[in-house]
Amino acid sequence: MITIRELRKEFIVTDGKVAALKRLDLDVAEGEFFVIVGASGSGKTTLLRCVAGLETPDGGEVRIADRTVFGDDPPVWVPPQDRNFGMVFQSYAVWPHLTVFDNVALPLREGAQKIPRPQVDRRVREALHMVQLDEQTDRPSTLLSGGQQQRVALARAIAVNPNVLLMDEPLSNLDARLREDVRGRIRDLAKQLGATVLYVTHDQVEAMAMADKIALMSLGELLQYGAPMDLYRNPNCAEVAEFFGSVNWLPGRRAGAGPVETGIGRFRISGDAGPGGDVFVGFRPEALQFAEPSDERSDNAFEARLVSSVFLGDQFVYDATANDVSLTGKSRAVPTTHGDTLMLHVSPGDVMVFPADEKNTTFVNSVKD
């Protein structure tokens, strides 16, 4: 549905040029809820704006539904209003002097489609029903809550019957509880419509909760994209691993395809893949399992001292140290000590291994410091 090839975009700044998109390739399938995630300055919003036609790329190609809307060979440029998409911005972008109904109806009355008046009324009421604002039709938009105003913006986007919905951090201005409610409504509505969604956010939890697929961007490049579980469990670099959750890191050394020797013990990993030589071993807090003292000499098991434990209702979060290495664990079970120590174990399938000299990773710098 959305195909992007070799997309490039640079911005001129006081120090010269900044490459916001670096020959980026991406494919979004029809009906897919695809989330672009990354820190500020990663290029995610620039990518969305290039697809929408709100920014002009410096090169490459953008296709929507097998139609080229931008290309440099041969030159092609389709104006935003002719690309047949709906867009929801970070700001609610409602017209304060109009009612809820008129906010949704205005693009239909004045837009390029020129919808007949009887159809305008039907489409607006259908869209407001989908976002559960039927009873707010005649209410001034300024009297709505933030969540309701964002739903008005969503109704306005879907009322034009777009093939594609583009969303630029639409929930960032809402409080945490309201974000959870609205993000569920957006995903359910997109599936109900069968719409293809390209959604931008900086929030990894929001991305994991909503996406069929996620792409993580950094400095104008895609680090990795795939299903949320794949990025969480099988990151292709340490930066991806850290972006999607906490990781316990250990420096170590690996001979060939064998286990990794670390300061707290030997760790086996699943399969023969992975780098050798100087490496970093990583495992997530929930991967730490409680073991028996008899497991002390086995691979992937080690002794640690319990430092603290906090009960959060659905789990315990605890801190421990092993040979002066600080570790964090999460478990639904109460941390059980033997004397003042814990026996901990990590399954080989939960162990990640990356080269020690891997660039652009925060954990390498923190270890060196």
mmCIF file of C-alpha atoms in Angstrom:
data_model
loop_
_atom_site.group_PDB
_atom_site.id
_atom_site.type_symbol
_atom_site.label_atom_id
_atom_site.label_comp_id
_atom_site.label_asym_id
_atom_site.label_seq_id
_atom_site.Cartn_x
_atom_site.Cartn_y
_atom_site.Cartn_z
ATOM 1 C CA MET A 1 0.000 0.000 0.000
ATOM 2 C CA ILE A 2 2.851 2.418 0.883
ATOM 3 C CA THR A 3 6.202 1.851 -0.784
ATOM 4 C CA ILE A 4 9.222 4.041 -0.091
ATOM 5 C CA ARG A 5 12.506 3.657 -1.938
ATOM 6 C CA GLU A 6 15.824 5.481 -1.493
ATOM 7 C CA LEU A 7 14.064 8.425 0.159
ATOM 8 C CA ARG A 8 16.378 11.341 0.956
ATOM 9 C CA LYS A 9 15.754 14.630 2.711
ATOM 10 C CA GLU A 10 18.225 17.251 3.940
ATOM 11 C CA PHE A 11 17.658 20.454 5.877
ATOM 12 C CA ILE A 12 19.958 23.481 5.807
ATOM 13 C CA VAL A 13 21.052 24.622 9.272
ATOM 14 C CA THR A 14 23.562 27.191 10.493
ATOM 15 C CA ASP A 15 26.385 24.635 10.460
ATOM 16 C CA GLY A 16 25.597 23.307 6.994
ATOM 17 C CA LYS A 17 23.231 20.466 6.088
ATOM 18 C CA VAL A 18 21.573 17.799 8.198
ATOM 19 C CA ALA A 19 20.445 14.544 6.587
ATOM 20 C CA ALA A 20 16.991 13.876 8.044
ATOM 21 C CA LEU A 21 16.382 10.812 5.824
ATOM 22 C CA LYS A 22 19.256 8.744 4.451
ATOM 23 C CA ARG A 23 18.155 6.676 1.431
ATOM 24 C CA LEU A 24 15.380 5.077 3.410
ATOM 25 C CA ASP A 25 13.416 2.022 2.185
ATOM 26 C CA LEU A 26 10.110 0.941 3.716
ATOM 27 C CA ASP A 27 7.061 -1.165 2.797
ATOM 28 C CA VAL A 28 3.686 -0.912 4.537
ATOM 29 C CA ALA A 29 1.182 -3.600 3.563
ATOM 30 C CA GLU A 30 -2.491 -2.921 2.896
ATOM 31 C CA GLY A 31 -4.529 -2.848 6.110
ATOM 32 C CA GLU A 32 -1.416 -2.753 8.280
ATOM 33 C CA PHE A 33 -1.073 -0.600 11.379
ATOM 34 C CA PHE A 34 2.560 0.449 10.986
ATOM 35 C CA VAL A 35 4.235 2.526 13.691
ATOM 36 C CA ILE A 36 7.386 4.608 13.211
ATOM 37 C CA VAL A 37 9.102 5.155 16.542
ATOM 38 C CA GLY A 38 12.263 6.932 17.594
ATOM 39 C CA ALA A 39 13.732 9.697 19.708
ATOM 40 C CA SER A 40 13.443 13.381 18.832
ATOM 41 C CA GLY A 41 15.491 14.172 15.746
ATOM 42 C CA SER A 42 15.405 10.620 14.405
ATOM 43 C CA GLY A 43 13.540 11.672 11.233
ATOM 44 C CA LYS A 44 10.204 9.966 11.898
ATOM 45 C CA THR A 45 8.021 13.054 11.475
ATOM 46 C CA THR A 46 9.994 14.115 8.385
ATOM 47 C CA LEU A 47 9.257 10.696 6.890
ATOM 48 C CA LEU A 48 5.530 11.063 7.575
ATOM 49 C CA ARG A 49 5.455 14.575 6.121
ATOM 50 C CA CYS A 50 7.235 13.380 2.970
ATOM 51 C CA VAL A 51 4.590 10.680 2.497
ATOM 52 C CA ALA A 52 1.858 13.288 3.048
ATOM 53 C CA GLY A 53 3.419 15.772 0.636
ATOM 54 C CA LEU A 54 3.953 18.391 3.347
ATOM 55 C CA GLU A 55 7.718 18.136 2.760
ATOM 56 C CA THR A 56 9.417 17.717 -0.595
ATOM 57 C CA PRO A 57 12.091 14.986 -0.532
ATOM 58 C CA ASP A 58 15.440 15.540 -2.215
ATOM 59 C CA GLY A 59 15.279 12.188 -3.968
ATOM 60 C CA GLY A 60 13.799 8.726 -4.024
ATOM 61 C CA GLU A 61 10.260 7.505 -4.583
ATOM 62 C CA VAL A 62 6.994 7.350 -2.628
ATOM 63 C CA ARG A 63 4.090 5.198 -3.855
ATOM 64 C CA ILE A 64 0.622 5.013 -2.302
ATOM 65 C CA ALA A 65 -1.691 2.255 -3.539
ATOM 66 C CA ASP A 66 0.505 1.568 -6.603
ATOM 67 C CA ARG A 67 0.436 5.242 -7.566
ATOM 68 C CA THR A 68 3.648 7.252 -7.538
ATOM 69 C CA VAL A 69 3.052 10.459 -5.569
ATOM 70 C CA PHE A 70 6.702 11.505 -5.527
ATOM 71 C CA GLY A 71 9.611 10.473 -7.702
ATOM 72 C CA ASP A 72 12.816 11.960 -9.061
ATOM 73 C CA ASP A 73 13.327 9.694 -12.088
ATOM 74 C CA PRO A 74 11.154 10.696 -13.866
ATOM 75 C CA PRO A 75 10.080 13.722 -11.793
ATOM 76 C CA VAL A 76 6.640 13.206 -10.206
ATOM 77 C CA TRP A 77 4.850 15.352 -7.638
ATOM 78 C CA VAL A 78 1.245 14.874 -6.529
ATOM 79 C CA PRO A 79 -0.121 17.640 -4.254
ATOM 80 C CA PRO A 80 -1.177 16.589 -0.726
ATOM 81 C CA GLN A 81 -4.890 17.143 -1.396
ATOM 82 C CA ASP A 82 -4.772 14.643 -4.270
ATOM 83 C CA ARG A 83 -3.030 11.808 -2.376
ATOM 84 C CA ASN A 84 -6.244 10.460 -0.807
ATOM 85 C CA PHE A 85 -5.170 10.180 2.810
ATOM 86 C CA GLY A 86 -6.521 11.369 6.137
ATOM 87 C CA MET A 87 -4.151 12.974 8.610
ATOM 88 C CA VAL A 88 -4.295 13.478 12.371
ATOM 89 C CA PHE A 89 -1.757 15.870 13.871
ATOM 90 C CA GLN A 90 -0.194 16.155 17.309
ATOM 91 C CA SER A 91 -2.264 19.258 18.025
ATOM 92 C CA TYR A 92 -6.003 18.706 17.921
ATOM 93 C CA ALA A 93 -6.307 21.195 15.011
ATOM 94 C CA VAL A 94 -10.004 21.807 15.560
ATOM 95 C CA TRP A 95 -11.568 25.073 14.442
ATOM 96 C CA PRO A 96 -12.685 26.775 17.679
ATOM 97 C CA HIS A 97 -15.495 28.782 16.075
ATOM 98 C CA LEU A 98 -17.197 25.681 14.624
ATOM 99 C CA THR A 99 -19.344 22.970 16.161
ATOM 100 C CA VAL A 100 -18.249 19.363 16.279
ATOM 101 C CA PHE A 101 -20.364 18.582 13.211
ATOM 102 C CA ASP A 102 -18.982 21.492 11.183
ATOM 103 C CA ASN A 103 -15.389 20.641 12.117
ATOM 104 C CA VAL A 104 -15.814 17.236 10.531
ATOM 105 C CA ALA A 105 -17.908 18.483 7.617
ATOM 106 C CA LEU A 106 -15.694 21.363 6.463
ATOM 107 C CA PRO A 107 -13.134 19.274 4.512
ATOM 108 C CA LEU A 108 -15.991 17.461 2.777
ATOM 109 C CA ARG A 109 -17.755 20.691 1.799
ATOM 110 C CA GLU A 110 -14.676 22.671 0.806
ATOM 111 C CA GLY A 111 -12.144 19.985 -0.140
ATOM 112 C CA ALA A 112 -11.120 18.678 -3.522
ATOM 113 C CA GLN A 113 -13.762 15.912 -3.486
ATOM 114 C CA LYS A 114 -16.731 18.330 -3.445
ATOM 115 C CA ILE A 115 -19.083 15.867 -1.753
ATOM 116 C CA PRO A 116 -22.836 16.476 -2.351
ATOM 117 C CA ARG A 117 -24.562 17.941 0.707
ATOM 118 C CA PRO A 118 -26.754 14.870 1.495
ATOM 119 C CA GLN A 119 -23.639 12.678 1.528
ATOM 120 C CA VAL A 120 -21.810 15.148 3.745
ATOM 121 C CA ASP A 121 -24.421 14.787 6.484
ATOM 122 C CA ARG A 122 -24.345 10.986 6.274
ATOM 123 C CA ARG A 123 -20.553 10.738 6.291
ATOM 124 C CA VAL A 124 -20.149 13.140 9.206
ATOM 125 C CA ARG A 125 -22.686 11.295 11.352
ATOM 126 C CA GLU A 126 -21.120 7.926 10.510
ATOM 127 C CA ALA A 127 -17.660 9.209 11.412
ATOM 128 C CA LEU A 128 -18.835 10.735 14.704
ATOM 129 C CA HIS A 129 -20.638 7.499 15.554
ATOM 130 C CA MET A 130 -17.414 5.543 15.004
ATOM 131 C CA VAL A 131 -15.546 7.732 17.503
ATOM 132 C CA GLN A 132 -18.522 7.734 19.907
ATOM 133 C CA LEU A 133 -19.312 11.440 19.675
ATOM 134 C CA ASP A 134 -22.894 11.113 18.387
ATOM 135 C CA GLU A 135 -24.308 13.189 21.220
ATOM 136 C CA GLN A 136 -21.787 16.015 20.793
ATOM 137 C CA THR A 137 -22.775 16.932 17.213
ATOM 138 C CA ASP A 138 -23.977 20.484 17.905
ATOM 139 C CA ARG A 139 -21.594 21.279 20.722
ATOM 140 C CA PRO A 140 -18.905 23.986 20.271
ATOM 141 C CA SER A 141 -15.558 22.254 19.839
ATOM 142 C CA THR A 142 -13.890 24.406 22.531
ATOM 143 C CA LEU A 143 -16.167 22.873 25.192
ATOM 144 C CA LEU A 144 -14.822 19.358 24.587
ATOM 145 C CA SER A 145 -12.124 17.629 26.609
ATOM 146 C CA GLY A 146 -8.711 17.002 25.079
ATOM 147 C CA GLY A 147 -9.563 13.382 24.335
ATOM 148 C CA GLN A 148 -12.836 14.368 22.698
ATOM 149 C CA GLN A 149 -11.126 17.015 20.558
ATOM 150 C CA GLN A 150 -8.621 14.432 19.357
ATOM 151 C CA ARG A 151 -11.506 12.145 18.438
ATOM 152 C CA VAL A 152 -13.049 15.004 16.430
ATOM 153 C CA ALA A 153 -9.764 15.257 14.529
ATOM 154 C CA LEU A 154 -9.865 11.501 13.944
ATOM 155 C CA ALA A 155 -13.484 11.656 12.718
ATOM 156 C CA ARG A 156 -12.524 14.432 10.313
ATOM 157 C CA ALA A 157 -9.708 12.276 8.917
ATOM 158 C CA ILE A 158 -11.847 9.177 8.358
ATOM 159 C CA ALA A 159 -14.879 11.040 6.984
ATOM 160 C CA VAL A 160 -13.127 11.517 3.633
ATOM 161 C CA ASN A 161 -12.908 7.704 3.236
ATOM 162 C CA PRO A 162 -9.122 7.659 2.794
ATOM 163 C CA ASN A 163 -7.089 4.660 1.710
ATOM 164 C CA VAL A 164 -4.392 5.696 4.171
ATOM 165 C CA LEU A 165 -4.423 7.304 7.607
ATOM 166 C CA LEU A 166 -1.317 9.260 8.640
ATOM 167 C CA MET A 167 -0.955 10.101 12.327
ATOM 168 C CA ASP A 168 1.753 12.311 13.831
ATOM 169 C CA GLU A 169 1.989 11.744 17.611
ATOM 170 C CA PRO A 170 -1.788 12.198 18.037
ATOM 171 C CA LEU A 171 -1.808 11.199 21.728
ATOM 172 C CA SER A 172 1.176 13.140 23.060
ATOM 173 C CA ASN A 173 -0.986 15.962 24.491
ATOM 174 C CA LEU A 174 -3.215 13.597 26.485
ATOM 175 C CA ASP A 175 -2.687 12.386 30.032
ATOM 176 C CA ALA A 176 -1.523 8.806 30.604
ATOM 177 C CA ARG A 177 -4.904 7.220 31.380
ATOM 178 C CA LEU A 178 -6.631 8.966 28.479
ATOM 179 C CA ARG A 179 -3.843 7.907 26.105
ATOM 180 C CA GLU A 180 -4.534 4.263 26.933
ATOM 181 C CA ASP A 181 -8.239 4.702 26.199
ATOM 182 C CA VAL A 182 -7.829 6.651 22.942
ATOM 183 C CA ARG A 183 -5.055 4.458 21.528
ATOM 184 C CA GLY A 184 -7.312 1.429 21.897
ATOM 185 C CA ARG A 185 -10.116 3.262 20.088
ATOM 186 C CA ILE A 186 -7.782 4.290 17.256
ATOM 187 C CA ARG A 187 -6.491 0.769 16.677
ATOM 188 C CA ASP A 188 -9.966 -0.785 16.822
ATOM 189 C CA LEU A 189 -11.331 1.855 14.461
ATOM 190 C CA ALA A 190 -8.494 1.369 11.963
ATOM 191 C CA LYS A 191 -9.161 -2.369 11.879
ATOM 192 C CA GLN A 192 -12.889 -1.774 11.515
ATOM 193 C CA LEU A 193 -12.267 0.496 8.522
ATOM 194 C CA GLY A 194 -9.615 -1.773 7.011
ATOM 195 C CA ALA A 195 -7.410 1.314 6.742
ATOM 196 C CA THR A 196 -3.668 1.323 6.236
ATOM 197 C CA VAL A 197 -2.136 3.388 9.037
ATOM 198 C CA LEU A 198 1.286 5.025 9.234
ATOM 199 C CA TYR A 199 1.611 6.247 12.814
ATOM 200 C CA VAL A 200 4.464 8.235 14.368
ATOM 201 C CA THR A 201 5.282 8.262 18.080
ATOM 202 C CA HIS A 202 8.252 8.580 20.430
ATOM 203 C CA ASP A 203 6.591 6.318 23.015
ATOM 204 C CA GLN A 204 7.758 2.702 22.782
ATOM 205 C CA VAL A 205 4.902 1.425 24.973
ATOM 206 C CA GLU A 206 2.358 3.099 22.708
ATOM 207 C CA ALA A 207 4.098 1.595 19.683
ATOM 208 C CA MET A 208 4.120 -1.926 21.144
ATOM 209 C CA ALA A 209 0.441 -1.711 22.136
ATOM 210 C CA MET A 210 -0.851 -0.512 18.754
ATOM 211 C CA ALA A 211 1.382 -1.802 15.979
ATOM 212 C CA ASP A 212 1.199 -4.744 13.629
ATOM 213 C CA LYS A 213 4.752 -3.740 12.745
ATOM 214 C CA ILE A 214 7.183 -1.243 14.211
ATOM 215 C CA ALA A 215 10.137 0.533 12.620
ATOM 216 C CA LEU A 216 12.746 2.125 14.889
ATOM 217 C CA MET A 217 14.485 5.151 13.405
ATOM 218 C CA SER A 218 17.729 6.799 14.490
ATOM 219 C CA LEU A 219 19.483 9.728 12.781
ATOM 220 C CA GLY A 220 17.536 9.344 9.555
ATOM 221 C CA GLU A 221 17.964 5.584 9.220
ATOM 222 C CA LEU A 222 15.853 2.527 9.990
ATOM 223 C CA LEU A 223 17.630 0.391 12.565
ATOM 224 C CA GLN A 224 15.130 -2.473 12.416
ATOM 225 C CA TYR A 225 11.498 -3.123 11.637
ATOM 226 C CA GLY A 226 9.155 -6.028 12.197
ATOM 227 C CA ALA A 227 6.523 -7.325 14.602
ATOM 228 C CA PRO A 228 6.667 -5.815 18.123
ATOM 229 C CA MET A 229 7.638 -9.127 19.718
ATOM 230 C CA ASP A 230 10.484 -9.609 17.228
ATOM 231 C CA LEU A 231 12.007 -6.232 18.033
ATOM 232 C CA TYR A 232 11.667 -6.851 21.757
ATOM 233 C CA ARG A 233 12.995 -10.398 21.824
ATOM 234 C CA ASN A 234 15.340 -10.404 18.831
ATOM 235 C CA PRO A 235 16.841 -6.914 18.450
ATOM 236 C CA ASN A 236 19.530 -6.666 15.774
ATOM 237 C CA CYS A 237 21.644 -4.204 17.773
ATOM 238 C CA ALA A 238 22.025 -2.937 21.309
ATOM 239 C CA GLU A 239 20.346 0.377 20.511
ATOM 240 C CA VAL A 240 17.153 -1.431 19.495
ATOM 241 C CA ALA A 241 17.335 -3.616 22.602
ATOM 242 C CA GLU A 242 17.617 -0.628 24.939
ATOM 243 C CA PHE A 243 14.929 1.433 23.219
ATOM 244 C CA PHE A 244 12.238 -1.167 23.858
ATOM 245 C CA GLY A 245 13.017 -1.879 27.501
ATOM 246 C CA SER A 246 15.532 -2.232 30.301
ATOM 247 C CA VAL A 247 18.511 -4.535 29.784
ATOM 248 C CA ASN A 248 21.122 -5.907 32.182
ATOM 249 C CA TRP A 249 24.490 -5.658 30.391
ATOM 250 C CA LEU A 250 27.658 -7.626 31.131
ATOM 251 C CA PRO A 251 31.009 -7.316 29.346
ATOM 252 C CA GLY A 252 32.432 -10.678 28.341
ATOM 253 C CA ARG A 253 34.482 -12.681 25.902
ATOM 254 C CA ARG A 254 33.364 -15.419 23.564
ATOM 255 C CA ALA A 255 35.522 -17.982 21.798
ATOM 256 C CA GLY A 256 33.992 -18.814 18.414
ATOM 257 C CA ALA A 257 30.387 -19.966 18.733
ATOM 258 C CA GLY A 258 30.766 -21.152 22.323
ATOM 259 C CA PRO A 259 29.469 -19.686 25.588
ATOM 260 C CA VAL A 260 30.370 -16.204 26.800
ATOM 261 C CA GLU A 261 32.669 -15.856 29.802
ATOM 262 C CA THR A 262 31.670 -12.956 32.056
ATOM 263 C CA GLY A 263 32.610 -11.680 35.498
ATOM 264 C CA ILE A 264 29.622 -13.426 37.087
ATOM 265 C CA GLY A 265 29.738 -16.722 35.202
ATOM 266 C CA ARG A 266 29.451 -18.446 31.854
ATOM 267 C CA PHE A 267 26.445 -17.811 29.617
ATOM 268 C CA ARG A 268 25.251 -20.031 26.794
ATOM 269 C CA ILE A 269 23.057 -18.577 24.050
ATOM 270 C CA SER A 270 20.584 -20.298 21.759
ATOM 271 C CA GLY A 271 22.075 -21.492 18.465
ATOM 272 C CA ASP A 272 25.505 -20.757 17.066
ATOM 273 C CA ALA A 273 24.773 -17.254 15.810
ATOM 274 C CA GLY A 274 26.291 -14.146 17.298
ATOM 275 C CA PRO A 275 29.658 -12.423 17.426
ATOM 276 C CA GLY A 276 32.853 -13.715 18.984
ATOM 277 C CA GLY A 277 35.725 -11.996 20.758
ATOM 278 C CA ASP A 278 34.968 -9.109 23.112
ATOM 279 C CA VAL A 279 31.196 -8.839 23.493
ATOM 280 C CA PHE A 280 28.416 -7.593 25.713
ATOM 281 C CA VAL A 281 25.824 -10.001 27.074
ATOM 282 C CA GLY A 282 22.357 -8.630 27.713
ATOM 283 C CA PHE A 283 19.180 -9.991 29.267
ATOM 284 C CA ARG A 284 15.986 -8.268 30.322
ATOM 285 C CA PRO A 285 14.899 -8.001 33.981
ATOM 286 C CA GLU A 286 11.992 -10.431 33.517
ATOM 287 C CA ALA A 287 14.410 -13.029 32.105
ATOM 288 C CA LEU A 288 16.040 -13.453 35.527
ATOM 289 C CA GLN A 289 14.628 -16.597 37.125
ATOM 290 C CA PHE A 290 15.078 -17.878 40.657
ATOM 291 C CA ALA A 291 17.222 -21.019 40.845
ATOM 292 C CA GLU A 292 18.225 -23.557 43.473
ATOM 293 C CA PRO A 293 21.639 -23.516 45.176
ATOM 294 C CA SER A 294 22.485 -26.780 43.395
ATOM 295 C CA ASP A 295 22.485 -24.851 40.090
ATOM 296 C CA GLU A 296 25.371 -22.618 41.139
ATOM 297 C CA ARG A 297 27.989 -24.310 38.973
ATOM 298 C CA SER A 298 25.837 -24.643 35.846
ATOM 299 C CA ASP A 299 25.986 -22.300 32.871
ATOM 300 C CA ASN A 300 23.691 -19.254 32.979
ATOM 301 C CA ALA A 301 23.323 -19.520 36.772
ATOM 302 C CA PHE A 302 25.018 -17.342 39.357
ATOM 303 C CA GLU A 303 24.814 -16.182 42.953
ATOM 304 C CA ALA A 304 23.785 -12.605 43.790
ATOM 305 C CA ARG A 305 23.084 -10.542 46.879
ATOM 306 C CA LEU A 306 19.595 -9.084 47.213
ATOM 307 C CA VAL A 307 19.801 -5.304 47.701
ATOM 308 C CA SER A 308 16.135 -4.258 47.627
ATOM 309 C CA SER A 309 12.715 -5.456 46.565
ATOM 310 C CA VAL A 310 9.539 -3.498 45.808
ATOM 311 C CA PHE A 311 6.053 -5.002 45.465
ATOM 312 C CA LEU A 312 4.057 -3.297 42.683
ATOM 313 C CA GLY A 313 0.868 -5.353 42.874
ATOM 314 C CA ASP A 314 1.346 -7.444 39.749
ATOM 315 C CA GLN A 315 5.058 -8.100 40.236
ATOM 316 C CA PHE A 316 8.136 -7.663 42.392
ATOM 317 C CA VAL A 317 10.965 -5.454 41.095
ATOM 318 C CA TYR A 318 14.256 -6.136 42.826
ATOM 319 C CA ASP A 319 17.877 -5.035 42.678
ATOM 320 C CA ALA A 320 20.768 -7.398 43.242
ATOM 321 C CA THR A 321 24.548 -7.381 42.899
ATOM 322 C CA ALA A 322 26.837 -10.151 41.648
ATOM 323 C CA ASN A 323 30.593 -9.536 41.877
ATOM 324 C CA ASP A 324 29.919 -5.782 42.120
ATOM 325 C CA VAL A 325 27.692 -5.873 39.003
ATOM 326 C CA SER A 326 24.287 -4.265 39.590
ATOM 327 C CA LEU A 327 21.292 -6.151 38.175
ATOM 328 C CA THR A 328 17.551 -5.531 38.070
ATOM 329 C CA GLY A 329 14.991 -8.319 38.051
ATOM 330 C CA LYS A 330 11.211 -8.597 37.725
ATOM 331 C CA SER A 331 9.127 -11.520 38.926
ATOM 332 C CA ARG A 332 5.611 -12.408 39.994
ATOM 333 C CA ALA A 333 7.168 -14.579 42.721
ATOM 334 C CA VAL A 334 8.593 -13.220 45.967
ATOM 335 C CA PRO A 335 12.414 -13.039 45.730
ATOM 336 C CA THR A 336 13.622 -15.998 47.793
ATOM 337 C CA THR A 337 16.980 -15.710 49.488
ATOM 338 C CA HIS A 338 19.242 -18.443 50.862
ATOM 339 C CA GLY A 339 20.795 -16.661 53.767
ATOM 340 C CA ASP A 340 21.366 -13.203 52.266
ATOM 341 C CA THR A 341 21.857 -14.398 48.708
ATOM 342 C CA LEU A 342 19.789 -15.290 45.654
ATOM 343 C CA MET A 343 20.478 -17.961 43.075
ATOM 344 C CA LEU A 344 19.555 -16.634 39.645
ATOM 345 C CA HIS A 345 19.337 -18.227 36.207
ATOM 346 C CA VAL A 346 18.814 -16.942 32.651
ATOM 347 C CA SER A 347 17.574 -19.229 29.864
ATOM 348 C CA PRO A 348 19.876 -19.341 26.798
ATOM 349 C CA GLY A 349 17.037 -18.099 24.591
ATOM 350 C CA ASP A 350 16.786 -14.906 26.659
ATOM 351 C CA VAL A 351 20.474 -13.986 26.305
ATOM 352 C CA MET A 352 21.461 -11.335 23.745
ATOM 353 C CA VAL A 353 25.053 -10.920 22.534
ATOM 354 C CA PHE A 354 26.477 -7.911 20.684
ATOM 355 C CA PRO A 355 30.009 -6.839 19.727
ATOM 356 C CA ALA A 356 31.771 -4.762 22.371
ATOM 357 C CA ASP A 357 32.741 -2.102 19.838
ATOM 358 C CA GLU A 358 29.207 -1.618 18.512
ATOM 359 C CA LYS A 359 28.616 2.062 17.866
ATOM 360 C CA ASN A 360 25.822 4.408 18.945
ATOM 361 C CA THR A 361 24.886 2.459 22.064
ATOM 362 C CA THR A 362 24.355 4.087 25.420
ATOM 363 C CA PHE A 363 25.416 1.052 27.413
ATOM 364 C CA VAL A 364 28.961 1.017 25.978
ATOM 365 C CA ASN A 365 29.488 4.591 27.134
ATOM 366 C CA SER A 366 28.004 3.921 30.548
ATOM 367 C CA VAL A 367 30.227 0.889 31.106
ATOM 368 C CA LYS A 368 33.335 2.827 30.084
ATOM 369 C CA ASP A 369 32.399 5.690 32.399
#
